[in-house]
Amino acid sequence: MSDPSIRTLIYSCKTIAHLHQLHARIIRQGLEQDHFIISNFLNISTSITYSTSVFNSVNSPSTILYNVIFKFYAHKCRFEEAMSLYVRMKKSEYASPDKYTYPQLIRLCSNDRRLKEGEGFHGSVIRIGLGDDLYVGSSLVDFYGKCKEILSARKVFDEMPQRNVVSWTAMVVGYLNVGDIGNGMRVFDQMPERNVMSWNGVICGLVKAGDLRNASKVFDEMGERNVGSFTVMIDGYAKAGDMISARELFEKAPEVDIVAWSALISGYTQNGQPDEAVKMFLEMELKNVMPDEYVMVSLMSACSQLGSLDLAKRVDCYLSRSSIDIEQSHVIAALIDMNVKCGNIDRAKTLFEQMHSRDLVTYCSMIHGLSIHGCSKEAVGLFNRMLNEKVIPDEAAFTVILTACSRGGLVEEGVHYFETMKDKDAMKEKRVKKIEGRSWI
């Protein structure tokens, strides 16, 4: 029987430090193989690395434990890790995919627009007899809609033996996602029942389709609104560059959550108003609203625009004390960029070296940072290291390294990269002509 005091402590954890202390207590009490305890523990963890480590320490994990970690991976958009885990699950004697597993895997395919893999999972659910499951079917309608395979989405929808508000909403949003507003609104009118989530789904679909006028009309027609209704419209106005309307709606909302704060702060940052973004963050702090990773990424972007070293250090310090997992690629990339642009190049270097994997954007950010801080030779060395790690440069990357060579007076290196770029372009043109030539056969 699981220790009730442990279960109580799990839901009182507020920071990573608390989580580590609790994990130590679980191990001391010999509960690290208790699937119920570990599943609850994983549900509150925010660190993908830490959660995976805890999961891997469990001998013969059950289907329930697998499903908890799949849900975590789906939330964090960790497609490759999830696929690797799925292969492991299929080989296990103690667990097998069920009707709760596949919706999470299909959701991952939806988020990453992985059509081929999603179609593979569709085949798997049919083979094991889950094709008629309501939740699996709803996830497939959503998947095909997001991948803009609207005919496949409609086929799954029409063949579902039963539908709920989720499947109806997914079909409506699928049509809106491909810009078919007419069919989308027709299906919406045919819905046997609607809830706030379905109204919000329609507003969100219209906003993404760029039809802010109809989105606003639907918003005004809603009988009941929740915080999500206001957040979708705030985000829509922000993305359209109308920060006045976004702020007015934010102030009118009966309540706002962290997503609404994030939409507004991100809007100010993306529309070149970093001072307003910082003001909103400080106001959020005064109201004791705990920021999430998305708010912090927007704040770091605002700091980058302002170039304030003091503010950057405060944000960096705040992150180190919070429960936010800075190992996530988008978080650490923003942190590096902020430190680079605010003059703390040594901190940026340290963070860069701590990364488990580096992509082209992160490399370019670091190379640019070294260049503007007068470290052109280091920038060249880092560019060569990037090539050695098989990261393929694009036009933007070549522009960054050529600028670095120009700033440092590295003529020979600059000529070399310019010739490399020309050779790459020539090879690309040759491949295109070869393909065009084949198309006539």
GROMACS .gro file of C-alpha atoms in nm:
model
  441
    1MET     CA    1   0.000   0.000   0.000
    2SER     CA    2   0.137   0.343  -0.095
    3ASP     CA    3   0.233   0.580   0.185
    4PRO     CA    4  -0.042   0.848   0.214
    5SER     CA    5   0.208   1.105   0.347
    6ILE     CA    6   0.415   1.065   0.029
    7ARG     CA    7   0.104   1.119  -0.184
    8THR     CA    8   0.027   1.437   0.013
    9LEU     CA    9   0.382   1.565  -0.026
   10ILE     CA   10   0.378   1.505  -0.402
   11TYR     CA   11   0.105   1.763  -0.455
   12SER     CA   12   0.267   2.018  -0.224
   13CYS     CA   13   0.590   2.038  -0.428
   14LYS     CA   14   0.656   2.389  -0.562
   15THR     CA   15   1.016   2.384  -0.687
   16ILE     CA   16   1.266   2.143  -0.842
   17ALA     CA   17   1.452   2.140  -0.507
   18HIS     CA   18   1.134   2.017  -0.335
   19LEU     CA   19   1.092   1.755  -0.605
   20HIS     CA   20   1.447   1.628  -0.554
   21GLN     CA   21   1.396   1.609  -0.176
   22LEU     CA   22   1.074   1.414  -0.223
   23HIS     CA   23   1.241   1.177  -0.469
   24ALA     CA   24   1.515   1.108  -0.213
   25ARG     CA   25   1.248   1.029   0.048
   26ILE     CA   26   1.070   0.794  -0.195
   27ILE     CA   27   1.397   0.606  -0.253
   28ARG     CA   28   1.480   0.592   0.123
   29GLN     CA   29   1.137   0.440   0.191
   30GLY     CA   30   1.185   0.185  -0.086
   31LEU     CA   31   0.895   0.315  -0.293
   32GLU     CA   32   1.084   0.383  -0.615
   33GLN     CA   33   0.920   0.076  -0.774
   34ASP     CA   34   0.568   0.172  -0.660
   35HIS     CA   35   0.394   0.243  -0.991
   36PHE     CA   36   0.116   0.449  -0.832
   37ILE     CA   37   0.361   0.673  -0.643
   38ILE     CA   38   0.590   0.713  -0.943
   39SER     CA   39   0.302   0.791  -1.182
   40ASN     CA   40   0.183   1.069  -0.948
   41PHE     CA   41   0.540   1.191  -0.908
   42LEU     CA   42   0.589   1.209  -1.284
   43ASN     CA   43   0.263   1.401  -1.322
   44ILE     CA   44   0.403   1.697  -1.126
   45SER     CA   45   0.756   1.701  -1.266
   46THR     CA   46   0.842   1.978  -1.513
   47SER     CA   47   1.185   1.852  -1.621
   48ILE     CA   48   1.184   1.619  -1.919
   49THR     CA   49   1.535   1.493  -1.840
   50TYR     CA   50   1.459   1.429  -1.475
   51SER     CA   51   1.124   1.262  -1.549
   52THR     CA   52   1.282   1.032  -1.807
   53SER     CA   53   1.553   0.937  -1.557
   54VAL     CA   54   1.293   0.853  -1.291
   55PHE     CA   55   1.091   0.649  -1.542
   56ASN     CA   56   1.400   0.459  -1.656
   57SER     CA   57   1.480   0.363  -1.296
   58VAL     CA   58   1.153   0.166  -1.272
   59ASN     CA   59   1.189  -0.205  -1.339
   60SER     CA   60   0.928  -0.335  -1.585
   61PRO     CA   61   0.712  -0.020  -1.607
   62SER     CA   62   0.339  -0.079  -1.660
   63THR     CA   63   0.118   0.056  -1.937
   64ILE     CA   64  -0.006   0.327  -1.697
   65LEU     CA   65   0.350   0.451  -1.638
   66TYR     CA   66   0.423   0.449  -2.009
   67ASN     CA   67   0.108   0.651  -2.072
   68VAL     CA   68   0.208   0.910  -1.811
   69ILE     CA   69   0.545   0.967  -1.977
   70PHE     CA   70   0.386   0.968  -2.325
   71LYS     CA   71   0.151   1.241  -2.205
   72PHE     CA   72   0.454   1.436  -2.077
   73TYR     CA   73   0.636   1.395  -2.408
   74ALA     CA   74   0.324   1.504  -2.599
   75HIS     CA   75   0.295   1.817  -2.383
   76LYS     CA   76   0.663   1.897  -2.436
   77CYS     CA   77   0.654   1.805  -2.809
   78ARG     CA   78   0.932   1.547  -2.774
   79PHE     CA   79   0.859   1.338  -3.081
   80GLU     CA   80   1.187   1.143  -3.115
   81GLU     CA   81   1.197   1.042  -2.748
   82ALA     CA   82   0.835   0.927  -2.764
   83MET     CA   83   0.898   0.715  -3.073
   84SER     CA   84   1.197   0.551  -2.908
   85LEU     CA   85   0.989   0.479  -2.599
   86TYR     CA   86   0.707   0.338  -2.811
   87VAL     CA   87   0.948   0.087  -2.969
   88ARG     CA   88   1.062  -0.009  -2.618
   89MET     CA   89   0.701  -0.050  -2.503
   90LYS     CA   90   0.618  -0.275  -2.798
   91LYS     CA   91   0.903  -0.506  -2.695
   92SER     CA   92   0.801  -0.514  -2.328
   93GLU     CA   93   0.639  -0.819  -2.166
   94TYR     CA   94   0.472  -0.601  -1.901
   95ALA     CA   95   0.308  -0.326  -2.106
   96SER     CA   96   0.132  -0.277  -2.437
   97PRO     CA   97  -0.024   0.025  -2.611
   98ASP     CA   98  -0.392   0.084  -2.533
   99LYS     CA   99  -0.668   0.337  -2.604
  100TYR     CA  100  -0.493   0.591  -2.381
  101THR     CA  101  -0.152   0.546  -2.546
  102TYR     CA  102  -0.248   0.616  -2.905
  103PRO     CA  103  -0.422   0.953  -2.857
  104GLN     CA  104  -0.099   1.087  -2.701
  105LEU     CA  105   0.118   0.949  -2.983
  106ILE     CA  106  -0.123   1.082  -3.246
  107ARG     CA  107  -0.120   1.419  -3.068
  108LEU     CA  108   0.260   1.422  -3.101
  109CYS     CA  109   0.225   1.357  -3.473
  110SER     CA  110  -0.031   1.640  -3.491
  111ASN     CA  111   0.202   1.884  -3.318
  112ASP     CA  112   0.496   1.792  -3.544
  113ARG     CA  113   0.280   1.749  -3.858
  114ARG     CA  114   0.420   1.397  -3.897
  115LEU     CA  115   0.174   1.266  -4.150
  116LYS     CA  116   0.352   0.937  -4.232
  117GLU     CA  117   0.397   0.839  -3.867
  118GLY     CA  118   0.042   0.939  -3.779
  119GLU     CA  119  -0.094   0.729  -4.062
  120GLY     CA  120   0.112   0.441  -3.924
  121PHE     CA  121  -0.051   0.478  -3.583
  122HIS     CA  122  -0.391   0.494  -3.756
  123GLY     CA  123  -0.313   0.157  -3.909
  124SER     CA  124  -0.205   0.019  -3.571
  125VAL     CA  125  -0.527   0.119  -3.393
  126ILE     CA  126  -0.734  -0.046  -3.667
  127ARG     CA  127  -0.528  -0.368  -3.642
  128ILE     CA  128  -0.575  -0.399  -3.265
  129GLY     CA  129  -0.943  -0.314  -3.276
  130LEU     CA  130  -0.940   0.044  -3.146
  131GLY     CA  131  -1.065   0.203  -3.469
  132ASP     CA  132  -1.412   0.264  -3.323
  133ASP     CA  133  -1.287   0.416  -2.995
  134LEU     CA  134  -1.429   0.764  -2.944
  135TYR     CA  135  -1.109   0.922  -2.810
  136VAL     CA  136  -0.881   0.758  -3.066
  137GLY     CA  137  -1.116   0.869  -3.345
  138SER     CA  138  -1.131   1.226  -3.215
  139SER     CA  139  -0.751   1.242  -3.200
  140LEU     CA  140  -0.730   1.117  -3.560
  141VAL     CA  141  -0.977   1.381  -3.684
  142ASP     CA  142  -0.765   1.643  -3.508
  143PHE     CA  143  -0.444   1.494  -3.652
  144TYR     CA  144  -0.560   1.489  -4.014
  145GLY     CA  145  -0.709   1.836  -3.977
  146LYS     CA  146  -0.381   1.980  -3.848
  147CYS     CA  147  -0.190   1.805  -4.129
  148LYS     CA  148  -0.439   1.964  -4.376
  149GLU     CA  149  -0.553   1.622  -4.495
  150ILE     CA  150  -0.913   1.736  -4.470
  151LEU     CA  151  -1.062   1.453  -4.678
  152SER     CA  152  -0.902   1.195  -4.446
  153ALA     CA  153  -1.026   1.389  -4.145
  154ARG     CA  154  -1.379   1.390  -4.283
  155LYS     CA  155  -1.363   1.016  -4.366
  156VAL     CA  156  -1.262   0.930  -4.007
  157PHE     CA  157  -1.529   1.167  -3.873
  158ASP     CA  158  -1.805   1.019  -4.092
  159GLU     CA  159  -1.710   0.661  -3.998
  160MET     CA  160  -1.710   0.722  -3.621
  161PRO     CA  161  -1.993   0.520  -3.461
  162GLN     CA  162  -2.033   0.792  -3.201
  163ARG     CA  163  -1.908   1.148  -3.175
  164ASN     CA  164  -1.873   1.397  -2.894
  165VAL     CA  165  -1.816   1.769  -2.877
  166VAL     CA  166  -1.439   1.711  -2.911
  167SER     CA  167  -1.469   1.526  -3.242
  168TRP     CA  168  -1.718   1.781  -3.380
  169THR     CA  169  -1.490   2.067  -3.277
  170ALA     CA  170  -1.186   1.895  -3.433
  171MET     CA  171  -1.375   1.865  -3.763
  172VAL     CA  172  -1.473   2.233  -3.757
  173VAL     CA  173  -1.118   2.344  -3.675
  174GLY     CA  174  -0.983   2.111  -3.946
  175TYR     CA  175  -1.186   2.292  -4.211
  176LEU     CA  176  -1.079   2.631  -4.075
  177ASN     CA  177  -0.716   2.516  -4.078
  178VAL     CA  178  -0.730   2.466  -4.456
  179GLY     CA  179  -0.907   2.798  -4.503
  180ASP     CA  180  -1.246   2.642  -4.580
  181ILE     CA  181  -1.444   2.877  -4.358
  182GLY     CA  182  -1.774   2.796  -4.533
  183ASN     CA  183  -1.765   2.422  -4.454
  184GLY     CA  184  -1.618   2.490  -4.112
  185MET     CA  185  -1.908   2.714  -4.011
  186ARG     CA  186  -2.160   2.471  -4.168
  187VAL     CA  187  -2.032   2.186  -3.950
  188PHE     CA  188  -2.033   2.422  -3.652
  189ASP     CA  189  -2.401   2.501  -3.718
  190GLN     CA  190  -2.477   2.125  -3.737
  191MET     CA  191  -2.320   2.046  -3.399
  192PRO     CA  192  -2.581   1.878  -3.176
  193GLU     CA  193  -2.428   2.043  -2.872
  194ARG     CA  194  -2.166   2.305  -2.806
  195ASN     CA  195  -1.962   2.400  -2.505
  196VAL     CA  196  -1.720   2.680  -2.433
  197MET     CA  197  -1.433   2.473  -2.572
  198SER     CA  198  -1.606   2.429  -2.908
  199TRP     CA  199  -1.676   2.804  -2.932
  200ASN     CA  200  -1.313   2.871  -2.841
  201GLY     CA  201  -1.198   2.620  -3.105
  202VAL     CA  202  -1.393   2.807  -3.374
  203ILE     CA  203  -1.255   3.144  -3.262
  204CYS     CA  204  -0.902   3.004  -3.258
  205GLY     CA  205  -0.948   2.852  -3.605
  206LEU     CA  206  -1.077   3.181  -3.745
  207VAL     CA  207  -0.789   3.371  -3.586
  208LYS     CA  208  -0.536   3.130  -3.741
  209ALA     CA  209  -0.711   3.166  -4.077
  210GLY     CA  210  -0.657   3.543  -4.048
  211ASP     CA  211  -1.031   3.616  -4.022
  212LEU     CA  212  -1.023   3.836  -3.714
  213ARG     CA  213  -1.351   4.005  -3.806
  214ASN     CA  214  -1.551   3.680  -3.796
  215ALA     CA  215  -1.358   3.566  -3.489
  216SER     CA  216  -1.466   3.883  -3.309
  217LYS     CA  217  -1.825   3.827  -3.427
  218VAL     CA  218  -1.831   3.470  -3.289
  219PHE     CA  219  -1.675   3.595  -2.965
  220ASP     CA  220  -1.954   3.852  -2.926
  221GLU     CA  221  -2.220   3.584  -2.993
  222MET     CA  222  -2.096   3.350  -2.719
  223GLY     CA  223  -2.344   3.296  -2.442
  224GLU     CA  224  -2.074   3.189  -2.198
  225ARG     CA  225  -1.707   3.279  -2.205
  226ASN     CA  226  -1.412   3.157  -2.006
  227VAL     CA  227  -1.055   3.277  -1.972
  228GLY     CA  228  -0.963   3.082  -2.287
  229SER     CA  229  -1.216   3.278  -2.492
  230PHE     CA  230  -1.052   3.607  -2.397
  231THR     CA  231  -0.702   3.464  -2.437
  232VAL     CA  232  -0.763   3.348  -2.796
  233MET     CA  233  -0.888   3.694  -2.894
  234ILE     CA  234  -0.604   3.870  -2.707
  235ASP     CA  235  -0.356   3.651  -2.895
  236GLY     CA  236  -0.536   3.719  -3.223
  237TYR     CA  237  -0.520   4.097  -3.180
  238ALA     CA  238  -0.155   4.073  -3.071
  239LYS     CA  239  -0.058   3.869  -3.377
  240ALA     CA  240  -0.237   4.124  -3.596
  241GLY     CA  241  -0.029   4.401  -3.434
  242ASP     CA  242  -0.330   4.561  -3.261
  243MET     CA  243  -0.190   4.582  -2.910
  244ILE     CA  244  -0.441   4.850  -2.806
  245SER     CA  245  -0.735   4.612  -2.864
  246ALA     CA  246  -0.540   4.325  -2.707
  247ARG     CA  247  -0.474   4.528  -2.391
  248GLU     CA  248  -0.833   4.655  -2.371
  249LEU     CA  249  -0.968   4.300  -2.389
  250PHE     CA  250  -0.713   4.185  -2.132
  251GLU     CA  251  -0.836   4.454  -1.891
  252LYS     CA  252  -1.203   4.364  -1.956
  253ALA     CA  253  -1.155   3.992  -1.890
  254PRO     CA  254  -1.320   3.882  -1.561
  255GLU     CA  255  -1.014   3.669  -1.492
  256VAL     CA  256  -0.686   3.598  -1.668
  257ASP     CA  257  -0.451   3.303  -1.638
  258ILE     CA  258  -0.084   3.255  -1.721
  259VAL     CA  259  -0.168   3.186  -2.088
  260ALA     CA  260  -0.342   3.524  -2.119
  261TRP     CA  261  -0.047   3.700  -1.955
  262SER     CA  262   0.185   3.514  -2.191
  263ALA     CA  263  -0.020   3.616  -2.498
  264LEU     CA  264  -0.003   3.984  -2.401
  265ILE     CA  265   0.366   3.986  -2.304
  266SER     CA  266   0.456   3.794  -2.620
  267GLY     CA  267   0.247   4.039  -2.825
  268TYR     CA  268   0.435   4.339  -2.689
  269THR     CA  269   0.768   4.167  -2.755
  270GLN     CA  270   0.681   4.062  -3.110
  271ASN     CA  271   0.548   4.409  -3.192
  272GLY     CA  272   0.867   4.588  -3.086
  273GLN     CA  273   0.742   4.717  -2.749
  274PRO     CA  274   0.987   4.552  -2.506
  275ASP     CA  275   0.936   4.817  -2.235
  276GLU     CA  276   0.565   4.732  -2.220
  277ALA     CA  277   0.648   4.360  -2.207
  278VAL     CA  278   0.874   4.415  -1.905
  279LYS     CA  279   0.609   4.634  -1.735
  280MET     CA  280   0.349   4.361  -1.780
  281PHE     CA  281   0.586   4.103  -1.635
  282LEU     CA  282   0.647   4.318  -1.327
  283GLU     CA  283   0.272   4.371  -1.290
  284MET     CA  284   0.224   3.995  -1.314
  285GLU     CA  285   0.480   3.945  -1.038
  286LEU     CA  286   0.300   4.193  -0.813
  287LYS     CA  287  -0.016   3.984  -0.853
  288ASN     CA  288   0.178   3.670  -0.752
  289VAL     CA  289   0.120   3.498  -1.086
  290MET     CA  290   0.392   3.238  -1.142
  291PRO     CA  291   0.548   3.273  -1.492
  292ASP     CA  292   0.589   2.969  -1.714
  293GLU     CA  293   0.856   2.893  -1.974
  294TYR     CA  294   0.669   3.080  -2.250
  295VAL     CA  295   0.642   3.399  -2.047
  296MET     CA  296   1.013   3.376  -1.964
  297VAL     CA  297   1.108   3.321  -2.331
  298SER     CA  298   0.909   3.634  -2.425
  299LEU     CA  299   1.069   3.828  -2.140
  300MET     CA  300   1.416   3.721  -2.251
  301SER     CA  301   1.333   3.835  -2.604
  302ALA     CA  302   1.227   4.173  -2.463
  303CYS     CA  303   1.555   4.196  -2.270
  304SER     CA  304   1.744   4.117  -2.591
  305GLN     CA  305   1.570   4.407  -2.763
  306LEU     CA  306   1.648   4.643  -2.474
  307GLY     CA  307   2.010   4.527  -2.438
  308SER     CA  308   2.000   4.579  -2.060
  309LEU     CA  309   2.271   4.377  -1.884
  310ASP     CA  310   2.127   4.439  -1.536
  311LEU     CA  311   1.783   4.320  -1.643
  312ALA     CA  312   1.933   4.017  -1.819
  313LYS     CA  313   2.119   3.917  -1.501
  314ARG     CA  314   1.798   3.949  -1.299
  315VAL     CA  315   1.609   3.732  -1.546
  316ASP     CA  316   1.890   3.475  -1.554
  317CYS     CA  317   1.898   3.464  -1.173
  318TYR     CA  318   1.520   3.432  -1.158
  319LEU     CA  319   1.528   3.136  -1.398
  320SER     CA  320   1.795   2.955  -1.193
  321ARG     CA  321   1.571   2.975  -0.884
  322SER     CA  322   1.251   2.870  -1.061
  323SER     CA  323   1.118   2.524  -1.145
  324ILE     CA  324   1.139   2.594  -1.520
  325ASP     CA  325   1.353   2.343  -1.706
  326ILE     CA  326   1.612   2.555  -1.889
  327GLU     CA  327   1.740   2.247  -2.073
  328GLN     CA  328   1.445   2.278  -2.310
  329SER     CA  329   1.586   2.392  -2.644
  330HIS     CA  330   1.365   2.701  -2.687
  331VAL     CA  331   1.437   2.817  -2.330
  332ILE     CA  332   1.815   2.781  -2.337
  333ALA     CA  333   1.832   2.926  -2.690
  334ALA     CA  334   1.647   3.238  -2.568
  335LEU     CA  335   1.873   3.255  -2.262
  336ILE     CA  336   2.187   3.240  -2.477
  337ASP     CA  337   2.051   3.503  -2.717
  338MET     CA  338   1.962   3.736  -2.428
  339ASN     CA  339   2.306   3.709  -2.268
  340VAL     CA  340   2.476   3.759  -2.604
  341LYS     CA  341   2.278   4.071  -2.690
  342CYS     CA  342   2.303   4.215  -2.339
  343GLY     CA  343   2.682   4.185  -2.324
  344ASN     CA  344   2.729   3.881  -2.100
  345ILE     CA  345   2.923   3.674  -2.352
  346ASP     CA  346   3.093   3.453  -2.089
  347ARG     CA  347   2.758   3.341  -1.951
  348ALA     CA  348   2.636   3.274  -2.305
  349LYS     CA  349   2.943   3.056  -2.371
  350THR     CA  350   2.882   2.856  -2.055
  351LEU     CA  351   2.518   2.795  -2.142
  352PHE     CA  352   2.609   2.702  -2.499
  353GLU     CA  353   2.856   2.437  -2.383
  354GLN     CA  354   2.600   2.295  -2.139
  355MET     CA  355   2.352   2.219  -2.418
  356HIS     CA  356   2.296   1.852  -2.497
  357SER     CA  357   2.242   1.930  -2.865
  358ARG     CA  358   2.275   2.246  -3.072
  359ASP     CA  359   2.085   2.347  -3.382
  360LEU     CA  360   2.164   2.598  -3.657
  361VAL     CA  361   1.978   2.883  -3.486
  362THR     CA  362   2.170   2.841  -3.160
  363TYR     CA  363   2.504   2.818  -3.342
  364CYS     CA  364   2.427   3.134  -3.544
  365SER     CA  365   2.324   3.322  -3.230
  366MET     CA  366   2.651   3.228  -3.057
  367ILE     CA  367   2.867   3.302  -3.362
  368HIS     CA  368   2.699   3.641  -3.403
  369GLY     CA  369   2.751   3.712  -3.033
  370LEU     CA  370   3.122   3.632  -3.052
  371SER     CA  371   3.149   3.853  -3.360
  372ILE     CA  372   2.988   4.163  -3.203
  373HIS     CA  373   3.207   4.120  -2.894
  374GLY     CA  374   3.525   4.130  -3.098
  375CYS     CA  375   3.594   3.756  -3.090
  376SER     CA  376   3.598   3.695  -3.464
  377LYS     CA  377   3.857   3.416  -3.452
  378GLU     CA  378   3.648   3.232  -3.194
  379ALA     CA  379   3.345   3.284  -3.420
  380VAL     CA  380   3.532   3.121  -3.711
  381GLY     CA  381   3.637   2.832  -3.487
  382LEU     CA  382   3.278   2.781  -3.376
  383PHE     CA  383   3.154   2.787  -3.736
  384ASN     CA  384   3.406   2.515  -3.827
  385ARG     CA  385   3.296   2.316  -3.522
  386MET     CA  386   2.938   2.347  -3.642
  387LEU     CA  387   3.038   2.204  -3.980
  388ASN     CA  388   3.223   1.918  -3.809
  389GLU     CA  389   2.905   1.837  -3.614
  390LYS     CA  390   2.723   1.802  -3.950
  391VAL     CA  391   2.500   2.106  -3.894
  392ILE     CA  392   2.432   2.237  -4.245
  393PRO     CA  393   2.463   2.616  -4.284
  394ASP     CA  394   2.202   2.816  -4.474
  395GLU     CA  395   2.224   3.163  -4.631
  396ALA     CA  396   2.169   3.332  -4.295
  397ALA     CA  397   2.453   3.131  -4.138
  398PHE     CA  398   2.693   3.228  -4.419
  399THR     CA  399   2.591   3.592  -4.375
  400VAL     CA  400   2.671   3.569  -4.003
  401ILE     CA  401   3.016   3.417  -4.056
  402LEU     CA  402   3.104   3.655  -4.341
  403THR     CA  403   3.007   3.949  -4.117
  404ALA     CA  404   3.227   3.805  -3.841
  405CYS     CA  405   3.522   3.778  -4.082
  406SER     CA  406   3.462   4.135  -4.201
  407ARG     CA  407   3.455   4.272  -3.846
  408GLY     CA  408   3.774   4.089  -3.752
  409GLY     CA  409   3.963   4.167  -4.072
  410LEU     CA  410   3.990   3.796  -4.150
  411VAL     CA  411   4.016   3.833  -4.527
  412GLU     CA  412   4.139   3.483  -4.615
  413GLU     CA  413   3.873   3.314  -4.403
  414GLY     CA  414   3.606   3.540  -4.550
  415VAL     CA  415   3.710   3.458  -4.906
  416HIS     CA  416   3.711   3.086  -4.818
  417TYR     CA  417   3.355   3.094  -4.681
  418PHE     CA  418   3.238   3.306  -4.973
  419GLU     CA  419   3.375   3.049  -5.219
  420THR     CA  420   3.222   2.768  -5.012
  421MET     CA  421   2.888   2.943  -5.027
  422LYS     CA  422   2.916   2.988  -5.405
  423ASP     CA  423   3.008   2.620  -5.448
  424LYS     CA  424   2.711   2.521  -5.237
  425ASP     CA  425   2.477   2.740  -5.444
  426ALA     CA  426   2.621   2.600  -5.766
  427MET     CA  427   2.568   2.243  -5.647
  428LYS     CA  428   2.213   2.328  -5.545
  429GLU     CA  429   2.143   2.481  -5.888
  430LYS     CA  430   2.294   2.176  -6.057
  431ARG     CA  431   2.069   1.944  -5.855
  432VAL     CA  432   1.762   2.151  -5.944
  433LYS     CA  433   1.846   2.139  -6.316
  434LYS     CA  434   1.903   1.764  -6.293
  435ILE     CA  435   1.561   1.716  -6.131
  436GLU     CA  436   1.396   1.946  -6.389
  437GLY     CA  437   1.562   1.750  -6.667
  438ARG     CA  438   1.430   1.421  -6.529
  439SER     CA  439   1.078   1.558  -6.506
  440TRP     CA  440   1.056   1.570  -6.886
  441ILE     CA  441   1.131   1.198  -6.926
   0.00000   0.00000   0.00000
